[in-house]
PDB file of C-alpha atoms in Angstrom:
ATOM      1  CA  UNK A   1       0.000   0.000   0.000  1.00 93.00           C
ATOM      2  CA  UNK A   2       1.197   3.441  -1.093  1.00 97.00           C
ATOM      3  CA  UNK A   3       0.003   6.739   0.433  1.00 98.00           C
ATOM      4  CA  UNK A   4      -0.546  10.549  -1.385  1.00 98.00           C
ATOM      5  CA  UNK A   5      -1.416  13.591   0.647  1.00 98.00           C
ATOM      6  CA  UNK A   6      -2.511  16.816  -0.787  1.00 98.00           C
ATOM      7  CA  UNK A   7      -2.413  19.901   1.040  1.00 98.00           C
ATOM      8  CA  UNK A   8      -2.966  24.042   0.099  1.00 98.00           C
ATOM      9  CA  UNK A   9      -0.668  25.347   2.807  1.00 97.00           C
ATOM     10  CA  UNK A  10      -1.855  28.679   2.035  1.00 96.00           C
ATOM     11  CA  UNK A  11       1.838  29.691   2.451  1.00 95.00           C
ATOM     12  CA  UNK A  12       1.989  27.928   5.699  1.00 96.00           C
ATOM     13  CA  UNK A  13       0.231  30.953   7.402  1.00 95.00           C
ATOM     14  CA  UNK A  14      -2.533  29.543   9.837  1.00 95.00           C
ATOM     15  CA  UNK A  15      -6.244  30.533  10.800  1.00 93.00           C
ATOM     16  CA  UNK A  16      -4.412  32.072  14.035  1.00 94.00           C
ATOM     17  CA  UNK A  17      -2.094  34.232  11.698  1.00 93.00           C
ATOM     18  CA  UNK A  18       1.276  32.753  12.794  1.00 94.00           C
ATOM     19  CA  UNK A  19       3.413  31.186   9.837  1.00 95.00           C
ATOM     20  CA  UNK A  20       4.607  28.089  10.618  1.00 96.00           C
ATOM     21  CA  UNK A  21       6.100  25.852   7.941  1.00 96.00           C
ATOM     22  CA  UNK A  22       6.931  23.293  10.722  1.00 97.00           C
ATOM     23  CA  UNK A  23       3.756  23.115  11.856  1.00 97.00           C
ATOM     24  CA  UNK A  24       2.662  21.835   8.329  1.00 98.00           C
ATOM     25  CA  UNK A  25       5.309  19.844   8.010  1.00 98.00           C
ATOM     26  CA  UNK A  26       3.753  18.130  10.919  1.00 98.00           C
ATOM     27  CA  UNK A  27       0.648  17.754  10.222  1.00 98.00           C
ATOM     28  CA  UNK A  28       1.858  16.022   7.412  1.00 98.00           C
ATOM     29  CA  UNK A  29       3.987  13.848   8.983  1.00 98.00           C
ATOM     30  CA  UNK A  30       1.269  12.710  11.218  1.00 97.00           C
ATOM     31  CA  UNK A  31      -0.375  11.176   7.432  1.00 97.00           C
ATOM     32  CA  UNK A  32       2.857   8.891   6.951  1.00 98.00           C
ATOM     33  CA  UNK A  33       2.478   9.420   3.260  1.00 98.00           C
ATOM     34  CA  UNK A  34       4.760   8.146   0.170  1.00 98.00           C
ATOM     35  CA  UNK A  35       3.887  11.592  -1.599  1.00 98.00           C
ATOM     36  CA  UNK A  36       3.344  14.712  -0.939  1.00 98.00           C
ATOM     37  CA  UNK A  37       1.813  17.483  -2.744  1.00 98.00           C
ATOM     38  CA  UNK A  38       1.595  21.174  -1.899  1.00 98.00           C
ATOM     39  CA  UNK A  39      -0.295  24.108  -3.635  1.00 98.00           C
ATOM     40  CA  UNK A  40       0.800  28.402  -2.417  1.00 96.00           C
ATOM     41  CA  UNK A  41       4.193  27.585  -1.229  1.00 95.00           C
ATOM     42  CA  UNK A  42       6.429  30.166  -0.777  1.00 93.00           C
ATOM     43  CA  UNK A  43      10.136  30.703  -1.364  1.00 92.00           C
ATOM     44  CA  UNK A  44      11.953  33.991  -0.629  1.00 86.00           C
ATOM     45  CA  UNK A  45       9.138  35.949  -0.175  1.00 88.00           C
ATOM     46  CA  UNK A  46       9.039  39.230   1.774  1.00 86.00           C
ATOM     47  CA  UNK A  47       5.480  38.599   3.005  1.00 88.00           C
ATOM     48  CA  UNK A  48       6.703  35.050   4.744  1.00 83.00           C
ATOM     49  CA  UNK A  49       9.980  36.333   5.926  1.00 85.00           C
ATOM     50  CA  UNK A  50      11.966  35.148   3.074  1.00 89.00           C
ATOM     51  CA  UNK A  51      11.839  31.533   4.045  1.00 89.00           C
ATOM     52  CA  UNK A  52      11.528  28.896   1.647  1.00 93.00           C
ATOM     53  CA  UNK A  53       9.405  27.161   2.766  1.00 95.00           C
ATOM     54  CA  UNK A  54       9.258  23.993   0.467  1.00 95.00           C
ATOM     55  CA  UNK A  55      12.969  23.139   1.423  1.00 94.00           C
ATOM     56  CA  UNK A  56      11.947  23.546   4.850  1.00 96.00           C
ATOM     57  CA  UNK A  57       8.716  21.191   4.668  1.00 98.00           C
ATOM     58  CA  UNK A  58      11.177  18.645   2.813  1.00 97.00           C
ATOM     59  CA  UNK A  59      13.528  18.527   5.242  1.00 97.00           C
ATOM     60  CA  UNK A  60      11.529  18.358   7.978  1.00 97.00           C
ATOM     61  CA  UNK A  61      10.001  15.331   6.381  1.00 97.00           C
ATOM     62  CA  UNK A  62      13.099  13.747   5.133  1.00 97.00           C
ATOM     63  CA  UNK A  63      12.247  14.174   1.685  1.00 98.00           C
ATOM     64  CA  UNK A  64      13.463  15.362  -1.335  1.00 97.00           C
ATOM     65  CA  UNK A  65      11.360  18.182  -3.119  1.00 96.00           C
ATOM     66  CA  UNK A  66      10.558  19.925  -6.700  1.00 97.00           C
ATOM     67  CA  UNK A  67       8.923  23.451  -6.817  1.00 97.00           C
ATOM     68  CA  UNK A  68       7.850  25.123  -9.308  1.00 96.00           C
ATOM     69  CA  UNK A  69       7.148  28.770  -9.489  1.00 95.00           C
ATOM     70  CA  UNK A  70       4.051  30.254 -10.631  1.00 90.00           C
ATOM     71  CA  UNK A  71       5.076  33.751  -9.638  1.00 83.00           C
ATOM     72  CA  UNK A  72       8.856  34.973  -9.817  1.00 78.00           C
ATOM     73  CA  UNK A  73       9.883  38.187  -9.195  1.00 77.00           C
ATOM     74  CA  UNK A  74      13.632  38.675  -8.623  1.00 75.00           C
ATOM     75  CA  UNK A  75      14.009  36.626  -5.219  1.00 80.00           C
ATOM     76  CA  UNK A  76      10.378  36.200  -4.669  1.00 85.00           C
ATOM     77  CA  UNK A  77       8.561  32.825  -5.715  1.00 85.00           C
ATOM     78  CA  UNK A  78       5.336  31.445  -5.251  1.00 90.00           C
ATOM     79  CA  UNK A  79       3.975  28.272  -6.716  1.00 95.00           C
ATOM     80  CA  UNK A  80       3.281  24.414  -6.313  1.00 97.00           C
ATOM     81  CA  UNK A  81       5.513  21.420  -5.164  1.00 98.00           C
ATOM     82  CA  UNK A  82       5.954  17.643  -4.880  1.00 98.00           C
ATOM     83  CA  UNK A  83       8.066  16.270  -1.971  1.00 98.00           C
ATOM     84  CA  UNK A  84       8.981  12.616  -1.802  1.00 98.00           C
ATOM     85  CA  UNK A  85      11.479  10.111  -0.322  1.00 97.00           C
ATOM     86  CA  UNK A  86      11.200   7.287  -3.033  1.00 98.00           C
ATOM     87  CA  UNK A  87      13.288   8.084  -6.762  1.00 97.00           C
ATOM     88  CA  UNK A  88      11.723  10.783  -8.515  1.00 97.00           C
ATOM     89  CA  UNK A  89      12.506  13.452 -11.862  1.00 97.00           C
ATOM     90  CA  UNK A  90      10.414  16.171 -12.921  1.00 97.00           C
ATOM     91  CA  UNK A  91       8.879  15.785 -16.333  1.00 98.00           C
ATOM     92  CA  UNK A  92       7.384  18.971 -17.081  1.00 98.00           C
ATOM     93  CA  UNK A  93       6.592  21.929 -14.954  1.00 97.00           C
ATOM     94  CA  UNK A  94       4.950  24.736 -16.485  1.00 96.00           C
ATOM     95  CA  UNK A  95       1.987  27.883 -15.626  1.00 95.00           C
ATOM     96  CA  UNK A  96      -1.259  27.248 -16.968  1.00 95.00           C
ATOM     97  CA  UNK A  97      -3.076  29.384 -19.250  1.00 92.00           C
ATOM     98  CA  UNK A  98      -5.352  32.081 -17.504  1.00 82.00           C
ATOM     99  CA  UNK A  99      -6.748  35.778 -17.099  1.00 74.00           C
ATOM    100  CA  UNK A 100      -3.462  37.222 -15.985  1.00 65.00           C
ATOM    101  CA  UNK A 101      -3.816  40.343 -17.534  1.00 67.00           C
ATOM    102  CA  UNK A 102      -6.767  41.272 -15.605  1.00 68.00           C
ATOM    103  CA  UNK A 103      -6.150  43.223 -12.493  1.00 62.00           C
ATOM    104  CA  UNK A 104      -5.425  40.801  -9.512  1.00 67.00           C
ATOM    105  CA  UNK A 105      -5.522  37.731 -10.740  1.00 75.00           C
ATOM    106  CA  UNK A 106      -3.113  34.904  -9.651  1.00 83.00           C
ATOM    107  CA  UNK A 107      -0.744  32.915 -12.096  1.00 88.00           C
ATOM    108  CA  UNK A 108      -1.871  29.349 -12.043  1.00 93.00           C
ATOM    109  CA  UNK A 109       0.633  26.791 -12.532  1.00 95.00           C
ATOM    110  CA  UNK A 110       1.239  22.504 -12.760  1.00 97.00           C
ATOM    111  CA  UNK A 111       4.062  20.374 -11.527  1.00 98.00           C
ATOM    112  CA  UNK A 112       4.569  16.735 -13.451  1.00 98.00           C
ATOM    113  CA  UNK A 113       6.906  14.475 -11.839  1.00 98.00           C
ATOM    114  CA  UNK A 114       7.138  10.619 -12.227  1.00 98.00           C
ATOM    115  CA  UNK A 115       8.217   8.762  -9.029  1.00 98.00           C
ATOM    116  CA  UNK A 116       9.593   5.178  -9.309  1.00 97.00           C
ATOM    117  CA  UNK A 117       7.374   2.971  -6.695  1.00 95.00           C
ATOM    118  CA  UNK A 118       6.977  -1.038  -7.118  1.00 89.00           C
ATOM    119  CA  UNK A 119       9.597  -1.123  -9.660  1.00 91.00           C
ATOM    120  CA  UNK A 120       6.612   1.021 -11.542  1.00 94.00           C
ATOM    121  CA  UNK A 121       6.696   4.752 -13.082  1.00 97.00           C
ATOM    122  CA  UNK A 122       3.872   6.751 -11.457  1.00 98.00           C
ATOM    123  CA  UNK A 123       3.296  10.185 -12.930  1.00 98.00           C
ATOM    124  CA  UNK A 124       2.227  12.717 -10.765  1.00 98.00           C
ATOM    125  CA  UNK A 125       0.710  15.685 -12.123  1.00 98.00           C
ATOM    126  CA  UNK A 126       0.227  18.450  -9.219  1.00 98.00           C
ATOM    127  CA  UNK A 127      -1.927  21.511 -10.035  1.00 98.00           C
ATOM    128  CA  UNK A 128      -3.882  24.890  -8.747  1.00 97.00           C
ATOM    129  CA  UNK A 129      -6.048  26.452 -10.952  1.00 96.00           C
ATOM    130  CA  UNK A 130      -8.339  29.171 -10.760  1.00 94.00           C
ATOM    131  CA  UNK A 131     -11.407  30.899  -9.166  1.00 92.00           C
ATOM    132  CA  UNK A 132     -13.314  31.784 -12.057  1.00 91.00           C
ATOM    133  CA  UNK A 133     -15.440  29.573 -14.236  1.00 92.00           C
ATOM    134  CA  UNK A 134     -13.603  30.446 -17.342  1.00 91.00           C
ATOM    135  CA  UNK A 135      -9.923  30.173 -16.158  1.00 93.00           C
ATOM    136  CA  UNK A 136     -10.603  26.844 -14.992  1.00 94.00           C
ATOM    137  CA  UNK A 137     -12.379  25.967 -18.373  1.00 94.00           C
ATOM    138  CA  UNK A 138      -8.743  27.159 -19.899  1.00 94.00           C
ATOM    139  CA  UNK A 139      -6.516  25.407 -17.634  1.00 96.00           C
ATOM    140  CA  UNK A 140      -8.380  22.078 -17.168  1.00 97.00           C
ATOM    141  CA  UNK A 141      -8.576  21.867 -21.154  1.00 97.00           C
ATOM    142  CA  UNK A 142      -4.587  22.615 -20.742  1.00 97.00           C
ATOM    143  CA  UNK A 143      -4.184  19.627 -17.835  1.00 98.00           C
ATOM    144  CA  UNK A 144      -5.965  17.204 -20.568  1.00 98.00           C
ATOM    145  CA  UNK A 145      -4.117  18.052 -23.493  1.00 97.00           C
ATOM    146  CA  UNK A 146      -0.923  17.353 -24.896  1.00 97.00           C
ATOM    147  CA  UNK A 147       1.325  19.022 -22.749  1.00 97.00           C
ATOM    148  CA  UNK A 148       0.073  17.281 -19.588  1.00 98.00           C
ATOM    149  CA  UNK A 149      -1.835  14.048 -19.263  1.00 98.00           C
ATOM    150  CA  UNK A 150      -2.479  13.933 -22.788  1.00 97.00           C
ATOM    151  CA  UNK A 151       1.381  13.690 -23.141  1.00 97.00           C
ATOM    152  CA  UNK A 152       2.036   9.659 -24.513  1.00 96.00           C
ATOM    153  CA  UNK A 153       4.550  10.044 -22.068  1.00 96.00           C
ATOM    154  CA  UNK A 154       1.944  10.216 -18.834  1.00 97.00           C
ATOM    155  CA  UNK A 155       0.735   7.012 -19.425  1.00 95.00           C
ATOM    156  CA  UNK A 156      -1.114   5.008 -16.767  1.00 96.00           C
ATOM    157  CA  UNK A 157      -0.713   4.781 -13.676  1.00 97.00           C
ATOM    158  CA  UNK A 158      -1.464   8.608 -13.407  1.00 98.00           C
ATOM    159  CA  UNK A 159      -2.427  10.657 -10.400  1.00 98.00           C
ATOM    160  CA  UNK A 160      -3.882  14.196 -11.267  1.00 98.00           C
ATOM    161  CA  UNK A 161      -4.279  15.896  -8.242  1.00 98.00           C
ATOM    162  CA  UNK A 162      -4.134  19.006  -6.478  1.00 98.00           C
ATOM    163  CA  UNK A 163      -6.222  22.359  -5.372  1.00 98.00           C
ATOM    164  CA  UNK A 164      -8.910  22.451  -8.446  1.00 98.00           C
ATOM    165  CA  UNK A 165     -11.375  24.983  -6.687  1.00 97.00           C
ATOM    166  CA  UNK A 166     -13.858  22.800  -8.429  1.00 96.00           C
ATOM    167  CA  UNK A 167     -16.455  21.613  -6.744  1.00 97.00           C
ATOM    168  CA  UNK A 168     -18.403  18.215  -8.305  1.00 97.00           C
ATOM    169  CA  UNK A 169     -21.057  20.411 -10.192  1.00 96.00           C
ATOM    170  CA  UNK A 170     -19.130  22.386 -11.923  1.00 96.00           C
ATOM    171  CA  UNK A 171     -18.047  22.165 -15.795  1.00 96.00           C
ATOM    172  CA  UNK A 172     -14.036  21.861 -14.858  1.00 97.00           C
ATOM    173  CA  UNK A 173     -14.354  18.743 -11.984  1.00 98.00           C
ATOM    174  CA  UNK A 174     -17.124  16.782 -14.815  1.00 97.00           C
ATOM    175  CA  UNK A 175     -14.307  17.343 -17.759  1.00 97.00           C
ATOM    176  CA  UNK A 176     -11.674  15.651 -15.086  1.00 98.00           C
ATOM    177  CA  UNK A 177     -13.969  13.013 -13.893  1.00 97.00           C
ATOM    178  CA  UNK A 178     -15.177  11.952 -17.507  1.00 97.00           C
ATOM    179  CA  UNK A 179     -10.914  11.412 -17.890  1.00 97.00           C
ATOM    180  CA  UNK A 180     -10.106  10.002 -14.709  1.00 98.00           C
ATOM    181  CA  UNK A 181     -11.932   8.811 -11.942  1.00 98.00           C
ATOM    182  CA  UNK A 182     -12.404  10.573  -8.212  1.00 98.00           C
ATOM    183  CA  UNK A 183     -10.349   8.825  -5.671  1.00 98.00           C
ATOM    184  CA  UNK A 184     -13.322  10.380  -2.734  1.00 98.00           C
ATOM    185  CA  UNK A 185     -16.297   8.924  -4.533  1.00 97.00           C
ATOM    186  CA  UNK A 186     -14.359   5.647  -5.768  1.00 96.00           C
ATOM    187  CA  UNK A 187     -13.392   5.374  -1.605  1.00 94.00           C
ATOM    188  CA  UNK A 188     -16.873   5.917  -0.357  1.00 90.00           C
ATOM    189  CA  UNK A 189     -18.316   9.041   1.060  1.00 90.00           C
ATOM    190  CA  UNK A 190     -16.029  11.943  -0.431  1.00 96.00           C
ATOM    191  CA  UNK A 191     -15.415  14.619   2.940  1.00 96.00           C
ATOM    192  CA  UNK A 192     -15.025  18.183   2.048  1.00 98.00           C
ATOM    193  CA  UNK A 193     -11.276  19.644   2.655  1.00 98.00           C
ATOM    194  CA  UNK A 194     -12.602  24.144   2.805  1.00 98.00           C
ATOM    195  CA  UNK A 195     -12.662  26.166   4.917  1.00 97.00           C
ATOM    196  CA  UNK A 196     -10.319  24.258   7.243  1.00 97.00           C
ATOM    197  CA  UNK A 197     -12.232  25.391  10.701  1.00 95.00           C
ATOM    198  CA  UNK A 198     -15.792  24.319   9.481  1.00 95.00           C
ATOM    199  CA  UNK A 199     -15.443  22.237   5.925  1.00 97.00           C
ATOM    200  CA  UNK A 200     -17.970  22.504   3.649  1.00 97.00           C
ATOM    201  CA  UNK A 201     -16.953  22.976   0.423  1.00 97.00           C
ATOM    202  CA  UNK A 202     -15.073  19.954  -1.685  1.00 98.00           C
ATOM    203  CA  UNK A 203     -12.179  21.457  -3.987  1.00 98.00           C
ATOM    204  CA  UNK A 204      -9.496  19.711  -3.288  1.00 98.00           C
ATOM    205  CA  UNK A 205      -9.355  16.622  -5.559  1.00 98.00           C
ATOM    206  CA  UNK A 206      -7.478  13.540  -6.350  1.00 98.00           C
ATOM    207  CA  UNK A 207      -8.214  11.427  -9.771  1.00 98.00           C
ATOM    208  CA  UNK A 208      -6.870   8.077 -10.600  1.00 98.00           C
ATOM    209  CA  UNK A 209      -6.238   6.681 -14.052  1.00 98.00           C
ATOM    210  CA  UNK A 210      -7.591   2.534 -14.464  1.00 95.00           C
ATOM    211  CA  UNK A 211      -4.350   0.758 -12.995  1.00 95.00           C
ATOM    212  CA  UNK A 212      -4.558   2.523  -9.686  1.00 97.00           C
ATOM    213  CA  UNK A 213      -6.654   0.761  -6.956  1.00 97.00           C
ATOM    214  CA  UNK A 214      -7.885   3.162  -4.158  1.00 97.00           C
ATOM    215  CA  UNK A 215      -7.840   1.471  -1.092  1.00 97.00           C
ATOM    216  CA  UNK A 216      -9.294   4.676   1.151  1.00 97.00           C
ATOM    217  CA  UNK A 217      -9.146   8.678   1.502  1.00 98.00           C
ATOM    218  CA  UNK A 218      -9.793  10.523   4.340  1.00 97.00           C
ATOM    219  CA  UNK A 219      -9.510  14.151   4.594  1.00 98.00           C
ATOM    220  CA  UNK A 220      -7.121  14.933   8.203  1.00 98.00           C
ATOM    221  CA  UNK A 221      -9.264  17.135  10.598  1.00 97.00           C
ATOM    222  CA  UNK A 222      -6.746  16.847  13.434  1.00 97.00           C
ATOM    223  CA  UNK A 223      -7.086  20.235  15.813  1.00 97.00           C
ATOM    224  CA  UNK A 224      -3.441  21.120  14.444  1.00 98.00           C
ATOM    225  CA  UNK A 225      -4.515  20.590  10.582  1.00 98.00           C
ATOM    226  CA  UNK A 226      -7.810  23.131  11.310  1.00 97.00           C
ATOM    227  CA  UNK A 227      -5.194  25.800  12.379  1.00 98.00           C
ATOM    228  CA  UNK A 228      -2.547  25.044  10.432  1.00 97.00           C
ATOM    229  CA  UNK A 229      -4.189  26.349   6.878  1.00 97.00           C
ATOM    230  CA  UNK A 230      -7.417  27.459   5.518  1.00 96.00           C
ATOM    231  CA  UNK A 231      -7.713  24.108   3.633  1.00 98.00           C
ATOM    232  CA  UNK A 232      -7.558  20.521   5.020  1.00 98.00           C
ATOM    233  CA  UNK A 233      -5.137  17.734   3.675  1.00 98.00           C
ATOM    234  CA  UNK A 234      -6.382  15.451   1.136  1.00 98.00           C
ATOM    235  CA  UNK A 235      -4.926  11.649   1.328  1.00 98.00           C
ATOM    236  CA  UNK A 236      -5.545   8.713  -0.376  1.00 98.00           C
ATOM    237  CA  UNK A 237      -4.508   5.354   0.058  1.00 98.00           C
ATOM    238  CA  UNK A 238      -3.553   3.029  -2.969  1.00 98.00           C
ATOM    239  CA  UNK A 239      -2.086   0.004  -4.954  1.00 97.00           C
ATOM    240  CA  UNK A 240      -1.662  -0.557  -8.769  1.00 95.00           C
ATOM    241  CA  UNK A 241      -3.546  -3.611 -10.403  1.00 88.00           C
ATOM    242  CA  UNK A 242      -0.828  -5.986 -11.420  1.00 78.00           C
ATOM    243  CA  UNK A 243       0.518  -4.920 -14.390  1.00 59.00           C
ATOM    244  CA  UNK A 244       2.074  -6.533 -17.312  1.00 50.00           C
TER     245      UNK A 244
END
């Protein structure tokens, strides 16, 4: 059995306004998982003290870690990572089409990394996309095209997971589920992962191409994990069907 966590950290700045990469790091650790990975880290930033904060999550956990940066600015970076302990080499990391020329809007960016498990290649595909109906309708058509999981090269097993602000109604988390399927509803009773104090709202999402076998997901509502961020972590247990 093989464990992924996903987790906004919200740049590791709790519901109690004290930034604490450690104290995501352990919340994590308390999961135990194979894979981790983390949407609004930040790395050099002014606003977070100039920490970078997804070498200090992966060391904390004893793992190593990719990052990509949706926003760069000199020193400053912002963006999305994948930490693990197992052998791992980023395929493609990229930003994702979107509205950034209108005033305020975030860059949006993906992470692809395949991670050697089982003597197996699984391909991890990381992403945060965006608030508005459109964007998302932009960057989910860009997450199943050719430069993603359309790629020959991201061939089952596939995880595409992440922050999707999508909940299960709308137009961007059908497209994903008519590709791959939901690791919450294939588990059982899917568990919403925002607002971390009082949940209510599923956007957070893990999907599963046909050779993975979820075994269970549970979203972690530990007292430290409703503090820690404004979204919960996201984890999902798993196998692969044997293979060829």
């Amino acid at each position: 059995m093989h464990r992924i966590l996903t987790y906004n950290v919200h740049r590791c700045r709790g519901g109690d306004g004290r930034l604490s990469p450690a104290r995501i790091a352990e919340v994590i650790a308390s999961a135990k998982p194979d894979i981790v990975t983390l949407q609004e880290v930040d790395v050099g930033r002014r606003r977070s003290d100039h920490v970078d904060q997804a070498n200090e999550i992966a060391r904390e956990l004893g793992m190593q870690m990719h990052f990509h940066p949706a926003f760069h600015v000199l020193e400053e970076r912002y963006g999305d990572a994948i930490l693990t302990a197992h052998p791992s080499r980023i395929v493609h990391a990229a930003n994702l089409p979107g509205l950034q020329h209108y005033p305020g809007m975030e860059a949006r960016g993906a992470l692809w990394a395949a991670v050697e498990i089982d003597g197996r290649e699984l391909q991890v595909v990381n992403a945060h996309i965006g608030l508005l109906a459109y964007e998302r309708k932009l960057q989910v058509s860009a997450l199943l095209g050719p430069d993603w999981t359309g790629n020959p090269a991201c061939k089952d097993p596939t995880i595409l997971i992440g922050d999707f602000n999508a909940v299960p109604r709308s137009r961007a988390y059908r497209r994903m589920a008519e590709r791959f399927t939901d690791a919450q509803r294939a588990a059982g009773i899917p568990r919403p992962t925002f607002p971390a104090r009082l949940p209510v709202i599923r956007i957070d999402h893990v999907f599963v191409s046909q050779s993975i076998k979820v075994l269970k997901t549970e979203v972690i509502r530990t007292p430290l994990a409703r503090v820690a961020s404004d979204h919960l972590p996201l984890v999902m247990d798993f196998t692969f069907a044997p293979g060829p």
